[in-house]
PDB file of C-alpha atoms in Angstrom:
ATOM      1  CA  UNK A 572       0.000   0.000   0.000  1.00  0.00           C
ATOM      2  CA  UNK A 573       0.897   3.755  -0.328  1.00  0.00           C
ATOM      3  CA  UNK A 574       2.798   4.894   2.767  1.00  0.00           C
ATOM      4  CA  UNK A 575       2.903   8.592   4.029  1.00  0.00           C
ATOM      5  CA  UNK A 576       5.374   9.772   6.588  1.00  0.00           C
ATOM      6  CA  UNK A 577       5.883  12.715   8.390  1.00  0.00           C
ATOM      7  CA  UNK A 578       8.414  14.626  10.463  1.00  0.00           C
ATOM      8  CA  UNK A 579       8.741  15.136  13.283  1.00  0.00           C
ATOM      9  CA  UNK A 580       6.642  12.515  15.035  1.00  0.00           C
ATOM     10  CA  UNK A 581       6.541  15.075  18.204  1.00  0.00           C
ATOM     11  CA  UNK A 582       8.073  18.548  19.303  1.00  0.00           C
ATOM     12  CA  UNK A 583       7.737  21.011  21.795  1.00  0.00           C
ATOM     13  CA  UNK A 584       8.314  24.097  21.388  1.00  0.00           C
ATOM     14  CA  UNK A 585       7.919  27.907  23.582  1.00  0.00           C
ATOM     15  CA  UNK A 586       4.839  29.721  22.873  1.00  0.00           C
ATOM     16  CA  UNK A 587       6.287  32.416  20.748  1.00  0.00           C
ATOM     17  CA  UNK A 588       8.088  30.037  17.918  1.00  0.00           C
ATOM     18  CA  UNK A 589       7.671  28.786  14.554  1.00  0.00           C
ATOM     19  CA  UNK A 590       7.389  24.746  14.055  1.00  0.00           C
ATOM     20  CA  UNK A 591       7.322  23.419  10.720  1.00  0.00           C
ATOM     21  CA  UNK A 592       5.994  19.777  10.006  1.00  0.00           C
ATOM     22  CA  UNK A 593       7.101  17.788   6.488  1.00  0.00           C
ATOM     23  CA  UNK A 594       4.616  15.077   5.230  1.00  0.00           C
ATOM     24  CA  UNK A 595       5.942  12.951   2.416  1.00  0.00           C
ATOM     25  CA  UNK A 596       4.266  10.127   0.197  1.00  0.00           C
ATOM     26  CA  UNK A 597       7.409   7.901  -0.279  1.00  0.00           C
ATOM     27  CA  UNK A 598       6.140   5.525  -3.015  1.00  0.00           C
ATOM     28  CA  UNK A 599       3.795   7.542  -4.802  1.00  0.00           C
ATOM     29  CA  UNK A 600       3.023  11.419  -6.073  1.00  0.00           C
ATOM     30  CA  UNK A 601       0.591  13.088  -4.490  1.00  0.00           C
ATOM     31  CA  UNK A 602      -0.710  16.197  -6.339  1.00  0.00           C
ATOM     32  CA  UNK A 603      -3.581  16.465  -3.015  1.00  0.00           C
ATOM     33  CA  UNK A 604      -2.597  16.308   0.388  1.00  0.00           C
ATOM     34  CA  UNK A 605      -4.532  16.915   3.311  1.00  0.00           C
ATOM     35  CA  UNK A 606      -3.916  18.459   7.061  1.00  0.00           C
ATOM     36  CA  UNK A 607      -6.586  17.394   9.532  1.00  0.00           C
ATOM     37  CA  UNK A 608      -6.013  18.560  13.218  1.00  0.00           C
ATOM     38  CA  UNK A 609      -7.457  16.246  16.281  1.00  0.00           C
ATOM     39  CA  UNK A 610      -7.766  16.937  20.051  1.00  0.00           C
ATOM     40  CA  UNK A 611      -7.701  14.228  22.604  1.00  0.00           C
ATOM     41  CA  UNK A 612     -10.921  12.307  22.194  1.00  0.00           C
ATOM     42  CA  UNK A 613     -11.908  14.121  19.140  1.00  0.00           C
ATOM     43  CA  UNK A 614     -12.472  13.522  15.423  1.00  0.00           C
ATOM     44  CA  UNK A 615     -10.135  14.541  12.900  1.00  0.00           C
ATOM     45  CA  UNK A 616     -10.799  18.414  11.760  1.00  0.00           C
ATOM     46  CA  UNK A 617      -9.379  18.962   7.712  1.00  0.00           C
ATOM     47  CA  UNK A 618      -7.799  22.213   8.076  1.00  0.00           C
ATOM     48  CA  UNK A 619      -6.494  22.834   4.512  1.00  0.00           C
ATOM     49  CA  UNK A 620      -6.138  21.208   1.376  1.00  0.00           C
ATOM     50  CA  UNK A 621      -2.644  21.447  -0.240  1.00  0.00           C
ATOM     51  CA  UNK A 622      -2.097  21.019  -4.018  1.00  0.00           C
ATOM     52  CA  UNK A 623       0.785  20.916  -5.529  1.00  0.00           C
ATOM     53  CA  UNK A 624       2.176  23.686  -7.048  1.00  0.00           C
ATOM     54  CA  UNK A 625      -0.658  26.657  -5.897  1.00  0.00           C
ATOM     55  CA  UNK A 626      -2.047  27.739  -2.995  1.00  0.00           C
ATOM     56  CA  UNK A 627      -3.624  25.612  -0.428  1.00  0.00           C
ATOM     57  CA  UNK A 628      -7.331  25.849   0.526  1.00  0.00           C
ATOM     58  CA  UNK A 629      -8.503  26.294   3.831  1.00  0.00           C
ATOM     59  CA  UNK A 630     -11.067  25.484   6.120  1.00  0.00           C
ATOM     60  CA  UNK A 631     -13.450  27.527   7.181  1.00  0.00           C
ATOM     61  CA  UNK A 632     -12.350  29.341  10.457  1.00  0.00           C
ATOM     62  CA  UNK A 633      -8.328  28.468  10.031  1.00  0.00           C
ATOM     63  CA  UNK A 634      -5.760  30.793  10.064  1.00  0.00           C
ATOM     64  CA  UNK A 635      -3.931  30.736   6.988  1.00  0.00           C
ATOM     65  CA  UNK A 636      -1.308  33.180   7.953  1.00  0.00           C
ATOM     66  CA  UNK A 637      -0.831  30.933  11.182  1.00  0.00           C
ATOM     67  CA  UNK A 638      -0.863  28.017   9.262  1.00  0.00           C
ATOM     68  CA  UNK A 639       1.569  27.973   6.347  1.00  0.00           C
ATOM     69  CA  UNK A 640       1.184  25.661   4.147  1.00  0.00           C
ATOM     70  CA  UNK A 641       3.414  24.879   1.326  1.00  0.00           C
ATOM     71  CA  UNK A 642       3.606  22.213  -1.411  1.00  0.00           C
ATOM     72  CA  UNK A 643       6.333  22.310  -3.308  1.00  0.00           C
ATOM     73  CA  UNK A 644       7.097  19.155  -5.123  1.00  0.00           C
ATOM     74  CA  UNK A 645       4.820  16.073  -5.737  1.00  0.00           C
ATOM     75  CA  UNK A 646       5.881  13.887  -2.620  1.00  0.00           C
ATOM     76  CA  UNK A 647       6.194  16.927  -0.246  1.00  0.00           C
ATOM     77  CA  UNK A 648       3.741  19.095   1.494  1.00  0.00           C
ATOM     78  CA  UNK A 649       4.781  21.163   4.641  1.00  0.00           C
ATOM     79  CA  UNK A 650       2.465  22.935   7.487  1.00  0.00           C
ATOM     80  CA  UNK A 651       4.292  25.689   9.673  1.00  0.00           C
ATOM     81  CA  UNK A 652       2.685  26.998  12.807  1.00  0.00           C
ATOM     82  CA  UNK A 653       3.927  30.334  13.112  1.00  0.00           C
ATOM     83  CA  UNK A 654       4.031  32.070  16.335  1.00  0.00           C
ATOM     84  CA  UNK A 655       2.512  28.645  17.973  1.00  0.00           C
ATOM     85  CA  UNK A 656       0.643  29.315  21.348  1.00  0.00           C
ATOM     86  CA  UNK A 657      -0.520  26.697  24.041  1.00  0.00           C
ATOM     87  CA  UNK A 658      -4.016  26.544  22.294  1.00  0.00           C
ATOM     88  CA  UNK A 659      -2.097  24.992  19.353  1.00  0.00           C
ATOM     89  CA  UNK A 660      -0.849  22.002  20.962  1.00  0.00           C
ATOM     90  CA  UNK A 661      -2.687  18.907  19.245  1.00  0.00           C
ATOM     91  CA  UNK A 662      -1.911  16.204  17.030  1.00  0.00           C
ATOM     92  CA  UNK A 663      -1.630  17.009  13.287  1.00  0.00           C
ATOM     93  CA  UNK A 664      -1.920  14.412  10.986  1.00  0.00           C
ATOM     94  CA  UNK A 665      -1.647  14.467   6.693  1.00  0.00           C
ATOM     95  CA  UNK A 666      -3.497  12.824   4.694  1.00  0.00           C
ATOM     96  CA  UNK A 667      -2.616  12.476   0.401  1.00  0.00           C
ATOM     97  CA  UNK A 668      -4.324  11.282  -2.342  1.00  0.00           C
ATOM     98  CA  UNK A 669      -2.905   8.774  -4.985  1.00  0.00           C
ATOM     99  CA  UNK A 670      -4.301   9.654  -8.235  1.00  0.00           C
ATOM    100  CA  UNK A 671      -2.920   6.628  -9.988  1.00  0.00           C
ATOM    101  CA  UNK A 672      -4.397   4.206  -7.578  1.00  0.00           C
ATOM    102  CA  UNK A 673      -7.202   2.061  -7.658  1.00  0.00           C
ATOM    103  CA  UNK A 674      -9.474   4.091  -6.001  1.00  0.00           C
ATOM    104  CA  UNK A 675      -8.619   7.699  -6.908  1.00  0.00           C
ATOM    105  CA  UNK A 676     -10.119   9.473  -3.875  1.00  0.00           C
ATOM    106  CA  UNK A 677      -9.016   7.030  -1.413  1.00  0.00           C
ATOM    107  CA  UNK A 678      -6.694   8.942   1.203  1.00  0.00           C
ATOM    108  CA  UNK A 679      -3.534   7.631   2.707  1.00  0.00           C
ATOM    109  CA  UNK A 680      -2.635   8.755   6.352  1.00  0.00           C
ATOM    110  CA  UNK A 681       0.620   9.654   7.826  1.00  0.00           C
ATOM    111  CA  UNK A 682       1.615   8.320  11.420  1.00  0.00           C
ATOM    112  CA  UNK A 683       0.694  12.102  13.152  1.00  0.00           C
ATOM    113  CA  UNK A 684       3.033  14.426  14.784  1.00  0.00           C
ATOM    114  CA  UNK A 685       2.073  15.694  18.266  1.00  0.00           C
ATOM    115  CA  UNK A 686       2.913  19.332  18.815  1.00  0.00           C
ATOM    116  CA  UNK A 687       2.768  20.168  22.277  1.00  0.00           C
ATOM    117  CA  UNK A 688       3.482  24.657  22.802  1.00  0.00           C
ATOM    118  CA  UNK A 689       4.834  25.684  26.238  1.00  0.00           C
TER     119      UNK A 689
ATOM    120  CA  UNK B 519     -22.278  21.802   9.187  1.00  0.00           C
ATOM    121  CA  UNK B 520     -21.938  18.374  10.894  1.00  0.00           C
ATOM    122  CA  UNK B 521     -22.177  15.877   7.575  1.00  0.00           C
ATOM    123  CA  UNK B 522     -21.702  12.283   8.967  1.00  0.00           C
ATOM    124  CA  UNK B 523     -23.351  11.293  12.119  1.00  0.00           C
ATOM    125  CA  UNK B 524     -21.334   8.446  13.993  1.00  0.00           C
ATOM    126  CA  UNK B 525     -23.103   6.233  17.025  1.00  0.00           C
ATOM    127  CA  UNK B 526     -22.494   5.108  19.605  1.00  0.00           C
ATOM    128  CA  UNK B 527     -19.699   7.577  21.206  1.00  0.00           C
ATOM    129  CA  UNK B 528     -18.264   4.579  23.171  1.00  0.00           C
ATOM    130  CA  UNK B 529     -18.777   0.571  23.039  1.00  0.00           C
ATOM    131  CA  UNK B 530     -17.689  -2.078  25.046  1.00  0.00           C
ATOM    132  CA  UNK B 531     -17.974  -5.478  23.669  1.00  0.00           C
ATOM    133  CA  UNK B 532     -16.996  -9.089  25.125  1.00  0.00           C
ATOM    134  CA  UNK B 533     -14.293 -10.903  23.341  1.00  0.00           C
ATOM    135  CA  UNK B 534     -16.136 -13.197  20.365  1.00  0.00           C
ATOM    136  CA  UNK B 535     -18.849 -10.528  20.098  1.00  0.00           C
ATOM    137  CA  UNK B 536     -20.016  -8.482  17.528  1.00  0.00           C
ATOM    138  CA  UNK B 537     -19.145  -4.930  17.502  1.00  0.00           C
ATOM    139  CA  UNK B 538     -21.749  -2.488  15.445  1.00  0.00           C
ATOM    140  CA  UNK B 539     -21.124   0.788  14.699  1.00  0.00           C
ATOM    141  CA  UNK B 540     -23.357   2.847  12.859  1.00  0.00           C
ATOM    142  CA  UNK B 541     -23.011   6.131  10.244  1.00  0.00           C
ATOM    143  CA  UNK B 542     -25.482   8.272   9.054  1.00  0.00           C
ATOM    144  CA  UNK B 543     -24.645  11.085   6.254  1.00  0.00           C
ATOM    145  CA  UNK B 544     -26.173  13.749   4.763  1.00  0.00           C
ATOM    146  CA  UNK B 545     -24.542  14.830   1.359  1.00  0.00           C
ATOM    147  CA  UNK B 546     -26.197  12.479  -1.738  1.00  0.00           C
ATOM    148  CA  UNK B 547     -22.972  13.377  -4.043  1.00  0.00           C
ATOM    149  CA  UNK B 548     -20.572  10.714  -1.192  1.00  0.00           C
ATOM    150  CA  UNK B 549     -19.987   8.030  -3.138  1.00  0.00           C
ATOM    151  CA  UNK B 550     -17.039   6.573  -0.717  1.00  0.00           C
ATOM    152  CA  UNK B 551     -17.448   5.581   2.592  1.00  0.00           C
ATOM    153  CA  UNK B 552     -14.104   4.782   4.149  1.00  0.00           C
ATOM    154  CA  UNK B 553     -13.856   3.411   7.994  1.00  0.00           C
ATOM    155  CA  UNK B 554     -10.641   3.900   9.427  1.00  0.00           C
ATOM    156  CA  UNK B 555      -9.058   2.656  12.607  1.00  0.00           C
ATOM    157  CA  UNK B 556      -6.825   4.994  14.796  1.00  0.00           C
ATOM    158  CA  UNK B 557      -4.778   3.620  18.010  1.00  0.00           C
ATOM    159  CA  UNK B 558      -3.830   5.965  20.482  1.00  0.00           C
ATOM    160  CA  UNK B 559      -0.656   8.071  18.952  1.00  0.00           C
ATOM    161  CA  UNK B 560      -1.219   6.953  15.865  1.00  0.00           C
ATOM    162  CA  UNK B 561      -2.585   7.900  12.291  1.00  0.00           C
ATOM    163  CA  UNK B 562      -5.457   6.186  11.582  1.00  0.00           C
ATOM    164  CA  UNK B 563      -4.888   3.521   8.985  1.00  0.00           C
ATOM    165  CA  UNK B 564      -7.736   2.250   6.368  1.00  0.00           C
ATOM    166  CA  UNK B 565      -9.905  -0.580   7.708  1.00  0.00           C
ATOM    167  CA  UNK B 566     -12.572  -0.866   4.462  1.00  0.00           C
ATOM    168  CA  UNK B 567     -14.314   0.841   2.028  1.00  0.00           C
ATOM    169  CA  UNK B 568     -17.667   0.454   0.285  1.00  0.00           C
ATOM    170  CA  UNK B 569     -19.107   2.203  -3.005  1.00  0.00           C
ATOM    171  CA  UNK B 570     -23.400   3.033  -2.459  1.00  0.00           C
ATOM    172  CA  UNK B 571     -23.852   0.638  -5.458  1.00  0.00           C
ATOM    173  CA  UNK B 572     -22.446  -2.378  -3.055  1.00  0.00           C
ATOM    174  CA  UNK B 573     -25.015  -2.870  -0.290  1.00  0.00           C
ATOM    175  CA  UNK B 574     -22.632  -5.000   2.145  1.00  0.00           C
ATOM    176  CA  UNK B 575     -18.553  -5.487   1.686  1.00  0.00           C
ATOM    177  CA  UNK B 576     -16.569  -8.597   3.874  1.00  0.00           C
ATOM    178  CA  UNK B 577     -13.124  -8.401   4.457  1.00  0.00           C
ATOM    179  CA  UNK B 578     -12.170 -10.935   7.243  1.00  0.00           C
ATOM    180  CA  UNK B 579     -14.002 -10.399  10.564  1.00  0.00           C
ATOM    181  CA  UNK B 580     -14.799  -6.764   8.950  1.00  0.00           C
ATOM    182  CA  UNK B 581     -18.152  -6.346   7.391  1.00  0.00           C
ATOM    183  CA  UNK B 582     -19.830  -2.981   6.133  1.00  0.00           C
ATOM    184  CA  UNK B 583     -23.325  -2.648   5.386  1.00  0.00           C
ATOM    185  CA  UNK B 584     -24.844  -0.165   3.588  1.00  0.00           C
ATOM    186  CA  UNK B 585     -28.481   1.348   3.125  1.00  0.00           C
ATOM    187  CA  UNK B 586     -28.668   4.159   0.579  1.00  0.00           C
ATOM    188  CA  UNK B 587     -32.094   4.564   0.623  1.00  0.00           C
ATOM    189  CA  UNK B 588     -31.951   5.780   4.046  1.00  0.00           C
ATOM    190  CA  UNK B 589     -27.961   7.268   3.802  1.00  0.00           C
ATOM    191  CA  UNK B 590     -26.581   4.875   6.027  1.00  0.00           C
ATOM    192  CA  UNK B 591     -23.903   2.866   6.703  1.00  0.00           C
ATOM    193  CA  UNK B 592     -22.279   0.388   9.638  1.00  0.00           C
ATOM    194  CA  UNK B 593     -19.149  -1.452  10.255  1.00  0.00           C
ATOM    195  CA  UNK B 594     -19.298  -5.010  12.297  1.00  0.00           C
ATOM    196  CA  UNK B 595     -16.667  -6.857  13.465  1.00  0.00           C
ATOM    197  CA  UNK B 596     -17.442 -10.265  13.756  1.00  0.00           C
ATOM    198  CA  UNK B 597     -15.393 -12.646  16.583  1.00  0.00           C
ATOM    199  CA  UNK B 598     -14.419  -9.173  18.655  1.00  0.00           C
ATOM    200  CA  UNK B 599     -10.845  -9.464  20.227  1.00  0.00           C
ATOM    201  CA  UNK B 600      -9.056  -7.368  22.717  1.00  0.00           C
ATOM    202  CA  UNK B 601      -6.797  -6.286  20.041  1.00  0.00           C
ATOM    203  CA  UNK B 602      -9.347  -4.271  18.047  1.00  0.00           C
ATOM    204  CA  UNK B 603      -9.591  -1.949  20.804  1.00  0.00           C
ATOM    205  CA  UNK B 604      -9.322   1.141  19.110  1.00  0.00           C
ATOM    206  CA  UNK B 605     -11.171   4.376  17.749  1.00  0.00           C
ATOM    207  CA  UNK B 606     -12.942   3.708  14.658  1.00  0.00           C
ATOM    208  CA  UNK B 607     -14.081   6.551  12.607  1.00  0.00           C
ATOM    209  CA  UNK B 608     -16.532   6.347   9.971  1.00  0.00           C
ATOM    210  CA  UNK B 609     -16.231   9.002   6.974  1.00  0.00           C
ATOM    211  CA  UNK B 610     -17.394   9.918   3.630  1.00  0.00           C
ATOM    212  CA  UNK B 611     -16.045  12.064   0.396  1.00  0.00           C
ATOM    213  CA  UNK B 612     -17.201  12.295  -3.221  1.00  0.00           C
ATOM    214  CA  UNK B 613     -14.819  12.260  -6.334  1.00  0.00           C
ATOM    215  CA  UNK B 614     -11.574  14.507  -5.998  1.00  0.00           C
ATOM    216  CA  UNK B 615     -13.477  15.656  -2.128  1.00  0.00           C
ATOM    217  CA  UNK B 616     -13.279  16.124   0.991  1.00  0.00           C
ATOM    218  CA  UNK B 617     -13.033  13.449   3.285  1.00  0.00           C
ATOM    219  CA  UNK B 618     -15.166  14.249   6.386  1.00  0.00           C
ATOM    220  CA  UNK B 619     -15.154  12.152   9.672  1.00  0.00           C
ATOM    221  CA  UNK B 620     -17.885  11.333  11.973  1.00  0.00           C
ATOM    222  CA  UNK B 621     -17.556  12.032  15.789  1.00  0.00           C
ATOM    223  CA  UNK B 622     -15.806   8.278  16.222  1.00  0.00           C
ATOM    224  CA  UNK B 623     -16.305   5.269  18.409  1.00  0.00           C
ATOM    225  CA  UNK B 624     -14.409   4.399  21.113  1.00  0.00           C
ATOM    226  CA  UNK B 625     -14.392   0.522  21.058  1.00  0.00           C
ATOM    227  CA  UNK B 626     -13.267  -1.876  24.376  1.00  0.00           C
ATOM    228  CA  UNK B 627     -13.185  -5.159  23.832  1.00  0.00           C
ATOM    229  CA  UNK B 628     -12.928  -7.250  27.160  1.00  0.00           C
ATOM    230  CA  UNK B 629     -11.524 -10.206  27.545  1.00  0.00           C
TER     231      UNK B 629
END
């Protein structure tokens, strides 16, 4: 199956800083990922949709000037928190979309990083 | 706009019972209905998928039913073992979509 990876798996960081997180398809291109956020004992939120090579789209009520998100290459999407706050600590998880596979809109998850902001 | 109702919130289940898990969803243009199966930590990871032409799928102890007529859908899981314990989240998404999750299920399987 497709595998999706991300980096780091956790950080934590002083209220005040910038923390960027990588998500990577390694065996396939992904011209659609997806960033959900979830909070303990909560569903998965989508925050944005990235697509490769333009701007993401995002979610209703998300900051895109908080949330960066860039996608620069076909295997590579990044999300940077920018001036993270305690309020921002969660668990962010990608999501991206094999357009070659069997099922086109079938989403493959990465393993989650958990951000936690001082 | 909540899209995908998931029920019940929590479920505790004996080990060789059968764990049900029910979806409801609004939006007649889904036409995928993914469940997914998160441990603590962790991503979740694809369990099954049906199509709303298919009325029931079977993969292994994994069974999903579906009812378009009434826009619903379940998961069972046949033979229950302490191992499944887990959150399983139902979800739908139409063709190049969103995918969007319902509230999840909790799942204990004693043994």
């Amino acid at each position: 199956g497709a595998v999706v990876s991300q980096h780091p798996s956790r950080v934590i960081c002083k209220s005040g800083t910038s923390v960027k997180i990588e998500c990577r398809s390694l065996d396939f291109q992904a011209t659609t990922m997806f960033w959900y956020r979830q909070f303990p004992k909560q569903s998965l939120m989508l925050m944005a949709t990235s697509n490769e090579g333009s701007k993401a789209t995002y979610e209703q009520g998300v900051e895109k000037d908080k949330f960066l998100i860039n996608h620069a290459s076909l295997t590579l999407s990044t999300l940077t928190v920018t001036s993270a706050h305690p309020e921002d600590s969660s668990f962010y998880i990608c999501s991206a979309r094999n357009p070659a596979g069997d099922i086109s809109n079938e989403q493959f998850f990465g393993p989650g990083t958990r951000l936690t902001v001082l | 706009q909540q899209q995908v109702k998931q029920s019940p919130q929590s479920l505790i289940v004996q080990k060789g019972g059968i764990s049900i898990i029910n979806c409801a969803y609004e939006n007649t243009a889904f036409d995928y209905f993914p469940w997914y199966q998160q441990f603590p930590g962790k991503g979740p990871a694809l369990l099954i998928a049906i199509r709303p032409d298919v009325s029931e799928k079977k993969e292994g102890r994994f069974t999903i039913s579906f009812n378009k007529s009434a826009k619903q859908f379940s998961l069972h899981i046949m033979d229950s073992q302490p191992g499944d314990s887990a959150t399983y989240f139902c979800a739908a998404t139409f063709e190049g979509g969103k995918l969007i999750f319902g509230q999840g299920t909790e799942l204990s399987v004693k043994p």
